XYZ file of C-alpha atoms in Angstrom:
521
model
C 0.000 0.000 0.000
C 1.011 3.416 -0.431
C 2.480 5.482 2.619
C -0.022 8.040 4.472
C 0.069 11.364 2.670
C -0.594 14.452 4.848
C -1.762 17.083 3.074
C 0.034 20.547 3.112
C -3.380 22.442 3.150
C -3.840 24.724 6.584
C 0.443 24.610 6.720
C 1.421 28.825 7.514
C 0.560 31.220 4.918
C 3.838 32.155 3.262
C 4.384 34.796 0.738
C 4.279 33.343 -2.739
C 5.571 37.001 -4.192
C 8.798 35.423 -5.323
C 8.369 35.128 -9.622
C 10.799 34.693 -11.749
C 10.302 32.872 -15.521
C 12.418 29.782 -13.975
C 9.834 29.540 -11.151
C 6.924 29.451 -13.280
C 7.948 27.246 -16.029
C 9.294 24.671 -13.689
C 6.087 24.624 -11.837
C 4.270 24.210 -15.003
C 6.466 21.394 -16.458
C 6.120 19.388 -13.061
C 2.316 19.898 -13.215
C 1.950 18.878 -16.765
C 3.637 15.568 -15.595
C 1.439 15.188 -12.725
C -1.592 15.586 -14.945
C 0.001 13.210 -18.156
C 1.194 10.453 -15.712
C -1.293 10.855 -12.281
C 0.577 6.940 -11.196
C 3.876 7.704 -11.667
C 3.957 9.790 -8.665
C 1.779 7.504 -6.064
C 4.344 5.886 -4.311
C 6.644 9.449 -3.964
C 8.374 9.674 -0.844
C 7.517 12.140 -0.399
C 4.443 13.117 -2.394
C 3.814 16.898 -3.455
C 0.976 18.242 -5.546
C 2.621 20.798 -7.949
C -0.946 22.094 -8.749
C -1.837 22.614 -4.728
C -1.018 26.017 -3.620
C -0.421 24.874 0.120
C 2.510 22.394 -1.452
C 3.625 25.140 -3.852
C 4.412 27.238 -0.748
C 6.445 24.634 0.832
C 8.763 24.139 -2.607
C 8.945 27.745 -3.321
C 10.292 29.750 -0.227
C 12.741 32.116 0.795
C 15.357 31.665 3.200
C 18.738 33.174 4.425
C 21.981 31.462 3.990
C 24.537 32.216 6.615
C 27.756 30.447 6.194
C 28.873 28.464 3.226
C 31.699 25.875 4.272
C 34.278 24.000 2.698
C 36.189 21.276 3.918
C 36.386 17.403 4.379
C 33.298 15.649 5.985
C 34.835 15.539 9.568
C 36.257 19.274 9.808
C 32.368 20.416 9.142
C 30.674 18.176 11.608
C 33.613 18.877 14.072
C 33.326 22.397 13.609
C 30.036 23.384 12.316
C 27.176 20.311 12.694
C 28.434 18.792 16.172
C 28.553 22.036 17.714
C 24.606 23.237 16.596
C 23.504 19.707 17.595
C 24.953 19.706 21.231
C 23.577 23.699 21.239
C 19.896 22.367 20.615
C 17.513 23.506 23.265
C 14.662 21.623 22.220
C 15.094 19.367 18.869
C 17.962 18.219 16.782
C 16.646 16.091 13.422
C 19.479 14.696 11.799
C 19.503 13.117 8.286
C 22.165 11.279 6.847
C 22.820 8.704 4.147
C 25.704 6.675 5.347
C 26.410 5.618 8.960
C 29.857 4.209 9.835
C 32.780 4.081 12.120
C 34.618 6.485 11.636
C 36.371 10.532 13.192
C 32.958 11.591 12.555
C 30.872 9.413 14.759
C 33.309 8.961 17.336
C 33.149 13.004 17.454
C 29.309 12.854 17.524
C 28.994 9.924 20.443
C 32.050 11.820 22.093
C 29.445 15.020 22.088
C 26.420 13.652 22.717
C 28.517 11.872 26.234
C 29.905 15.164 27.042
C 26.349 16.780 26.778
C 24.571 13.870 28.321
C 27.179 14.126 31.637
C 27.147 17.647 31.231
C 23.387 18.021 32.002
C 23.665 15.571 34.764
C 26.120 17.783 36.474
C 23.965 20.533 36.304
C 22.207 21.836 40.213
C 18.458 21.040 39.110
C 18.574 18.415 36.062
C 14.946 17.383 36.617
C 14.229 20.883 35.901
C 15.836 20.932 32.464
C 13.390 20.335 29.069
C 14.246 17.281 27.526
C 16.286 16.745 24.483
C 15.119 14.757 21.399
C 17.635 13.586 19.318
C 16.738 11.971 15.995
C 18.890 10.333 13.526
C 18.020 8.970 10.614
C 20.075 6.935 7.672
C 19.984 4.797 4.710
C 22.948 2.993 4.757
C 24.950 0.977 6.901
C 26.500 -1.964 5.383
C 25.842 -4.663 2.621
C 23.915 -7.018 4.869
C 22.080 -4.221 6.740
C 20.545 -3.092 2.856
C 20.054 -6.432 1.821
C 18.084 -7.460 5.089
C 16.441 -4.031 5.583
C 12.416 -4.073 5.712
C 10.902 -2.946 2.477
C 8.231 -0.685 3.884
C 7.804 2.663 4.429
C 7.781 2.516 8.281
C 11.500 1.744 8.009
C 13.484 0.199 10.438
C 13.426 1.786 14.366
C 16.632 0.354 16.613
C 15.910 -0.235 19.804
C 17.791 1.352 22.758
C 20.192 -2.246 23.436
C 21.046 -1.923 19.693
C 22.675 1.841 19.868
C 26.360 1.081 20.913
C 26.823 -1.994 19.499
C 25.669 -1.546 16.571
C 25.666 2.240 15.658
C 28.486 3.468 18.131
C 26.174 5.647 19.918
C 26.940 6.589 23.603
C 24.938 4.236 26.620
C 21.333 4.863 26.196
C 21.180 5.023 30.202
C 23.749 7.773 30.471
C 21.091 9.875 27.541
C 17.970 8.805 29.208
C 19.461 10.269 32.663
C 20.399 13.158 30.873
C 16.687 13.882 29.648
C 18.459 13.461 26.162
C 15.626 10.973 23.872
C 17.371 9.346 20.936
C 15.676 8.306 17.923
C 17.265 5.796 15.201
C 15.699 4.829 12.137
C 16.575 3.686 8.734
C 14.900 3.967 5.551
C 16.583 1.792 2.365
C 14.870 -0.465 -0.684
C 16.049 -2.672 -2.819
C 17.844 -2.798 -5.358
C 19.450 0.579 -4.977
C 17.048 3.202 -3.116
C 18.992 4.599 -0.834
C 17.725 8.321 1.175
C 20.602 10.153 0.196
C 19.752 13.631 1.362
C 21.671 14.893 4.432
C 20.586 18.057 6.946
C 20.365 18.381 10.433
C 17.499 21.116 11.702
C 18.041 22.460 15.125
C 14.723 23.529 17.165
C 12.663 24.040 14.016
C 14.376 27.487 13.535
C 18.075 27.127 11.597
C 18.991 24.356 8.816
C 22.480 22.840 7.643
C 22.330 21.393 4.546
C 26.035 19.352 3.999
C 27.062 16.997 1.206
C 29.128 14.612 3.861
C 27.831 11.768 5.281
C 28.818 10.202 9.085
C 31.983 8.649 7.215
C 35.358 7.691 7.216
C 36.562 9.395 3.389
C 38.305 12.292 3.703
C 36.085 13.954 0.613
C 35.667 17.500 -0.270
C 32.664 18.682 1.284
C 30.194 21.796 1.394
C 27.828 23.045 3.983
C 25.045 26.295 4.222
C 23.471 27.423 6.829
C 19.827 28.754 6.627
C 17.215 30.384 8.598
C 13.739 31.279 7.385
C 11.123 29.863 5.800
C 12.911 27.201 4.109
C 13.514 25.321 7.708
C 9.555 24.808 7.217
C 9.974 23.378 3.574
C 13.034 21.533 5.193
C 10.939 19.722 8.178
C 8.043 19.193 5.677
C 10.612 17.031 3.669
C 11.568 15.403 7.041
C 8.009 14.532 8.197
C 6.790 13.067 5.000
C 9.984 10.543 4.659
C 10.601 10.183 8.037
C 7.704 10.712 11.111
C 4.079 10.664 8.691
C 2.174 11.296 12.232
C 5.009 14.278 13.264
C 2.605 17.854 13.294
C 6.077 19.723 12.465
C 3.596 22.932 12.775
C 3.432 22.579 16.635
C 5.683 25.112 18.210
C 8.600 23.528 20.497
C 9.037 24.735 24.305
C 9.024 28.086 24.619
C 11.012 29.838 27.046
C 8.412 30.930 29.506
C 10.525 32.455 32.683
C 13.838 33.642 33.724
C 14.205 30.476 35.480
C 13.858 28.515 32.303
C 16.162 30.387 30.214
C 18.597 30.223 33.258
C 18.186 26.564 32.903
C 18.823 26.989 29.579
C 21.727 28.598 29.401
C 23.202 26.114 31.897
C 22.537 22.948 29.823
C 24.901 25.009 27.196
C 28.195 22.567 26.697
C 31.702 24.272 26.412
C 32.514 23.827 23.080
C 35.848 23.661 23.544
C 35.797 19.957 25.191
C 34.706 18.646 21.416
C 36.744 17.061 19.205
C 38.126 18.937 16.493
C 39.166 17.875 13.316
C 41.145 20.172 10.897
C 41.234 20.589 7.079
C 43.870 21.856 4.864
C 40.618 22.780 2.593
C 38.590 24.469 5.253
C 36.871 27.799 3.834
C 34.084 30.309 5.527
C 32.179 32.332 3.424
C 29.872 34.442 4.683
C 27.352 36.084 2.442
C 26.658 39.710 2.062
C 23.501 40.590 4.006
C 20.810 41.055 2.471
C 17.781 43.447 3.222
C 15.488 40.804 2.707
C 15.166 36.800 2.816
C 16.616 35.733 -0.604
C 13.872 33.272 -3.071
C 14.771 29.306 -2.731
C 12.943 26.675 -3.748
C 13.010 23.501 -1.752
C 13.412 20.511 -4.848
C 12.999 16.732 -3.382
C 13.379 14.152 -4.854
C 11.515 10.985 -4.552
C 13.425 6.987 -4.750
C 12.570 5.035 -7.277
C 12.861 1.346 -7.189
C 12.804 0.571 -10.734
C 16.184 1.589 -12.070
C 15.163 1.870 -15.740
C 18.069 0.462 -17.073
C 18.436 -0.295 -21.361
C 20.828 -3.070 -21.886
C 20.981 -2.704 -25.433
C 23.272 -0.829 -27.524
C 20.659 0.643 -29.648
C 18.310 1.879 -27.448
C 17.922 5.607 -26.060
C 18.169 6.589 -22.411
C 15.246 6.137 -20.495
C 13.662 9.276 -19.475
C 14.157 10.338 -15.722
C 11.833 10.341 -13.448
C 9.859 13.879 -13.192
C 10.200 14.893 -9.345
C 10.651 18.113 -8.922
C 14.774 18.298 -8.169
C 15.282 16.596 -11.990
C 12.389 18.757 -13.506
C 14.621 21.800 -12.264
C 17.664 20.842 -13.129
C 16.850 20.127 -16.681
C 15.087 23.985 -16.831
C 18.145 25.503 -15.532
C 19.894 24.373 -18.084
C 17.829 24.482 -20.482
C 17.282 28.423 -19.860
C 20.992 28.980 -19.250
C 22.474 31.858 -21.406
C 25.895 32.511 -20.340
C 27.143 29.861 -18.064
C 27.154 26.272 -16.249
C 29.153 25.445 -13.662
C 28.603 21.850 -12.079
C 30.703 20.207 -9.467
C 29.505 16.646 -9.054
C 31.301 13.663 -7.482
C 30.204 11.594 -10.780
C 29.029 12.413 -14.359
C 26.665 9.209 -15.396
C 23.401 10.341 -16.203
C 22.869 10.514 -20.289
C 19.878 12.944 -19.740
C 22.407 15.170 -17.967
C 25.212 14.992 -20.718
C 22.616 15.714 -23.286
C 21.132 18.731 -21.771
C 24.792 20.236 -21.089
C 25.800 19.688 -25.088
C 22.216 21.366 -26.034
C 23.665 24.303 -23.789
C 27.179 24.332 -25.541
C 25.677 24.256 -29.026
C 23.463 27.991 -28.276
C 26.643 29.742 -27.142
C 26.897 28.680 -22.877
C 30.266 28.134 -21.189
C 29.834 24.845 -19.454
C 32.659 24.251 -16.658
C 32.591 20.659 -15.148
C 34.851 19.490 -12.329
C 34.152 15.954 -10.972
C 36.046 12.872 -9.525
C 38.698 10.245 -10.891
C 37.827 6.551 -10.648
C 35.630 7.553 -7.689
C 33.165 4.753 -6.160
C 33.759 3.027 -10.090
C 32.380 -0.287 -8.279
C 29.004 2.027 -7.518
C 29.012 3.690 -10.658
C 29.545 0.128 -12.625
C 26.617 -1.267 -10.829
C 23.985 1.617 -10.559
C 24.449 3.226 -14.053
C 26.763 0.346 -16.137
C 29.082 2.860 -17.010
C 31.928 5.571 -15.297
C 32.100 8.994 -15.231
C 35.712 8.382 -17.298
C 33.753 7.146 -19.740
C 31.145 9.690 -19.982
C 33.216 12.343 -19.835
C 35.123 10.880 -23.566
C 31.917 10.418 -24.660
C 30.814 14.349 -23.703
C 34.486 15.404 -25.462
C 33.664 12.728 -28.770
C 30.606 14.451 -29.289
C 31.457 17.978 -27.899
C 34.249 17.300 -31.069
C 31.917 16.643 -33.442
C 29.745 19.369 -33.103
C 32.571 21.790 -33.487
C 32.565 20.355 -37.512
C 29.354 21.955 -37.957
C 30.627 25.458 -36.065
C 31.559 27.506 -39.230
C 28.382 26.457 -40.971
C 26.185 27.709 -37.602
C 28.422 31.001 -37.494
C 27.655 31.804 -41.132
C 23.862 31.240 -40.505
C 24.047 33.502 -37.107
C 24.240 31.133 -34.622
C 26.331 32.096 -31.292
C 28.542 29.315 -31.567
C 29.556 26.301 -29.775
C 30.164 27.590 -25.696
C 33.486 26.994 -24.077
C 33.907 23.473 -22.232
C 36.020 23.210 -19.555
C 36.536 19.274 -17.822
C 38.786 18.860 -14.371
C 39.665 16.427 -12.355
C 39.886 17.328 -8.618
C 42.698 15.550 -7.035
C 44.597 16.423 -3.262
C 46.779 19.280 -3.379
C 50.154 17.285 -3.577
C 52.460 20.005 -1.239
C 49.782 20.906 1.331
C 51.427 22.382 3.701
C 49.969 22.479 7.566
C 49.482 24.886 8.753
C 48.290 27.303 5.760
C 44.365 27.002 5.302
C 44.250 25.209 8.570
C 45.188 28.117 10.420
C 41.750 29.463 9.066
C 40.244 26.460 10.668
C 41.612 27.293 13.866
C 41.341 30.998 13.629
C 37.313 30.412 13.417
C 37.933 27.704 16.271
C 40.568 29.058 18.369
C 38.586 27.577 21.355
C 39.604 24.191 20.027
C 42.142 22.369 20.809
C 44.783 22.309 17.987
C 45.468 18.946 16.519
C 48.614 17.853 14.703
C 47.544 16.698 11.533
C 45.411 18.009 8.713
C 43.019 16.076 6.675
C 43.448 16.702 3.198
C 40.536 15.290 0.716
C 41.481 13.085 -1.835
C 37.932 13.371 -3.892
C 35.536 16.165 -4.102
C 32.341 15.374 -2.539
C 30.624 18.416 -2.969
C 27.457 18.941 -5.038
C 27.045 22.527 -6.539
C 25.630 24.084 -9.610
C 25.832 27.599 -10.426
C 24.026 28.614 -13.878
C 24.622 32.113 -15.287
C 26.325 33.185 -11.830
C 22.779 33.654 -10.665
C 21.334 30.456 -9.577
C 22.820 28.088 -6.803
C 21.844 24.260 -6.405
C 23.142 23.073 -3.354
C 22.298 19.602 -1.823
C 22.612 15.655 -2.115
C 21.677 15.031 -5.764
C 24.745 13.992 -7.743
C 24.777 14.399 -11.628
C 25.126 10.478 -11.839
C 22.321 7.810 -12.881
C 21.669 7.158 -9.124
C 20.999 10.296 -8.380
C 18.246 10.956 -11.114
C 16.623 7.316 -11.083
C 16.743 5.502 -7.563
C 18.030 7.363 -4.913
C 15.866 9.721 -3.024
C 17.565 13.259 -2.996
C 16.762 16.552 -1.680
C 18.504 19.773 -3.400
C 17.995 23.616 -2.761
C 18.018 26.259 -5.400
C 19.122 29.478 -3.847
C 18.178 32.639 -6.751
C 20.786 35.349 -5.985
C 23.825 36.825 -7.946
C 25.842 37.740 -5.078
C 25.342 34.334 -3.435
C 26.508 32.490 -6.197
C 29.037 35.060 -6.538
C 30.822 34.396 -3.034
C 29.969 30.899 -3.377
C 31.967 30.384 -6.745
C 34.485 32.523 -5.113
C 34.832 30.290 -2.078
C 35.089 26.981 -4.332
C 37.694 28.660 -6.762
C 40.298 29.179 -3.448
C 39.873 26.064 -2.574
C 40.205 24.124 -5.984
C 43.336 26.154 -6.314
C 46.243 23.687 -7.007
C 43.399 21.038 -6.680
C 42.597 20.197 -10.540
C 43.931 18.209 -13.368
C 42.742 19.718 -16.363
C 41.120 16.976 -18.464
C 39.879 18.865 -21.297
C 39.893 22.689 -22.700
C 37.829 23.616 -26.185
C 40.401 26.659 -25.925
C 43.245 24.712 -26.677
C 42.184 22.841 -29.498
């Protein structure tokens, strides 16, 4: 049976001034799907309307981004994630994909120890509002996917199963602590994992980073929100994750002095936490703006049935219309000066196709993306590599350039400029240099020897015409667009992308092998 849908009707008014030709197009293209193919979309998880105005307001929103970091998966969550999640007064929801030993989780059951004996400590503990904790994942290991239930409801660990099998801390020490952990995983066979990572603290600030709780030291990215989008954000959450959850009810508010005395004092020292450093940690902080800046909130629903065409001859399957892929395609299919993607792998035909349509009316396409990364992964899910893709994309990128003088003659623009890089690890980083960043925005810390420097790039990030900014889980591979569920966010502002791109460009710096360069043939 299908999971419970809860409609958005009755959700807060939210101003639905935001237009732009994008916003309206996209809309229209995912409700012309919705209306061609009305069972395509019944088993979405989760399950939006595009022709509801209540679910329009979730998926278009506004928000304001705070800090956008660089750096591998275990400098954020040591610097950034951990630190929010043991500051949470009320709630911390925590998605993830992947859950395994690794820095990062022994820095997050370290924390959530600290916090637990921290609280205990305190004069009046009784007194203090509970904490719930909730963690969700997909992934674990090969026998946790292959034994996992196949139902919505997912799989709930008990309290006896948190240390040994996740690494958590001793569920007496959190229940004494007034600290209520929740664990559950969502996966389905074959390949369906919930890819999208964010933690939300009390229902009021979002971080949305491309690292999972891992051991790889990847390039990663991370923004920070406030505003509206939270809503959209633990709208997402409810419908994958807590169906029954009213995400509407306000949290404890702070009523008296008392309380926010209490408050204050259940505050850990954030300079007990482990702290990892990165040779490729970057803060950017984004100009302030006067007013919230337009985002749309794109999920992206699994998909069970990979699609997959085994014969030479045949075309690529079409990818399923949620609302992340329906965007993506419109971006760049309106795109008039420039594409910039950053994607772990390049796999999905759809994707290729759409980038050489942009090349052939004039737009500078820039791709960076990963060497033999996960090839067992990409092999399996998509029957091809990215290294293989990518000599396809240059093969036929060639081949259009035959037919350039003719389209020049006839007043076309001309083929754009392609631009293909590896990332690979700086090869003389130095300690010391960027990491000295690290530690001047976490001086508190304690300083630790050795820097991790990332061997892949992890980070998902579009940019099209230096005006719109896709930030999320969704990679530009075949999983990503036809089994995984994903969750992305489209930020619409020039300067954004602006100190974004600027951000990314220090840190690539000595961290690219150029593969290919139209300019120097």
């Amino acid at each position: 049976m299908p999971h419970e849908y809860i409609p958005l009707h009755s959700r807060s008014k939210r101003d639905m001034s935001y237009s732009s030709s994008f916003v309206h197009k996209f809309l229209n293209q995912l409700q012309h799907h919705q209306q061609q193919h009305p069972a395509a979309t019944r088993w979405d998880l989760p399950r939006y309307d595009a022709s509801d105005e209540a679910d329009q307001r979730v998926i278009v929103s506004r928000s304001t981004p705070h800090v956008f970091q660089l750096g591998t998966g275990a400098s954020i969550f040591t610097s950034t994630l951990i630190p929010a999640i043991v500051s949470a007064r009320s709630e911390v929801v925590f998605v993830t994909c992947f859950w395994a030993p690794s820095k990062t989780l022994s820095a997050i059951t370290d924390a959530l120890a600290k916090l637990a004996n921290h609280r205990r400590r305190l004069p009046n503990p009784n007194e203090l509002e509970p904490l719930t904790v909730k963690i969700c994942f997909s992934s674990r290991s090969v026998f946790q996917k292959l034994l996992h239930p196949q139902s919505y409801d997912g799989y709930t660990y008990s309290p006896a199963e948190w240390q040994k099998k996740l690494g958590l801390p001793d569920p007496a020490l959190l229940e004494e602590a007034g600290i209520r952990l929740q664990v559950k995983s969502l996966f389905f066979l074959p390949f369906s994992v919930m890819h999208p990572k964010f933690v939300i603290i009390d229902r009021q600030r979002a971080f949305i980073p491309s690292c999972n709780v891992s051991w790889e030291p990847w390039l990663e990215g991370c923004v920070e929100i406030t505003g509206d989008a939270v809503t959209s954000l633990m709208s997402f959450y409810a419908l994958t994750w807590e169906k029954h959850l009213d995400f509407r009810k306000p949290l404890p508010a702070i009523h008296s002095s008392r309380t926010s005395e209490l408050q204050d004092q259940q505050l850990l020292d954030l300079r007990d936490l482990i702290f990892v450093p990165s040779s490729a940690h970057h803060l950017v902080r984004p100009a302030v703006s006067s007013a919230p800046l337009p985002t749309v909130v794109l999920p992206s629903s699994h998909h069970q049935n990979p699609q997959f065409r085994f014969l030479p001859w045949q075309q690529a399957a079409k990818p399923p219309a949620t609302p992340l892929n329906v965007a993506m395609l419109e971006l760049f299919e309106q795109a008039q000066r420039s594409i910039y993607l950053q994607t772990p792998n390049l796999t999905c035909e759809p994707v290729i196709a759409a980038l050489l349509d942009a090349l052939k009316r004039g737009v500078n396409v820039t791709i960076v993306t990963g060497r033999n990364m996960m090839l067992l992964e990409q092999l399996v899910t998509a029957g091809t590599t990215t290294s293989w893709c990518l000599r396809s994309l240059v093969r036929r990128f060639k081949k259009l350039r035959t037919h350039a003088a003719h389209d020049l003659e006839s007043g076309d623009p001309g083929l754009g400029h392609l631009r293909i890089s590896y990332f690979q690890p700086r090869s003389a980083a130095k300690p010391g240099k960027r990491g000295s960043q690290a530690r001047a925005v976490n001086d508190y810390q304690m300083q630790v020897p050795e820097e991790e420097e990332p061997v892949h790039s992890h980070l998902k990030l579009t940019i099209v015409d230096g005006e719109f900014t896709v930030l999320g889980s969704g990679n530009m591979d075949r999983a990503s667009w036809y089994t995984s569920q994903e969750l992305g966010v489209l930020f619409h502002d020039t300067d954004f992308a602006a100190s974004v791109r600027e951000g990314v460009d220090l840190v690539l710096n000595q961290r690219l092998s150029l593969v290919f360069d139209s300019e120097n043939i």
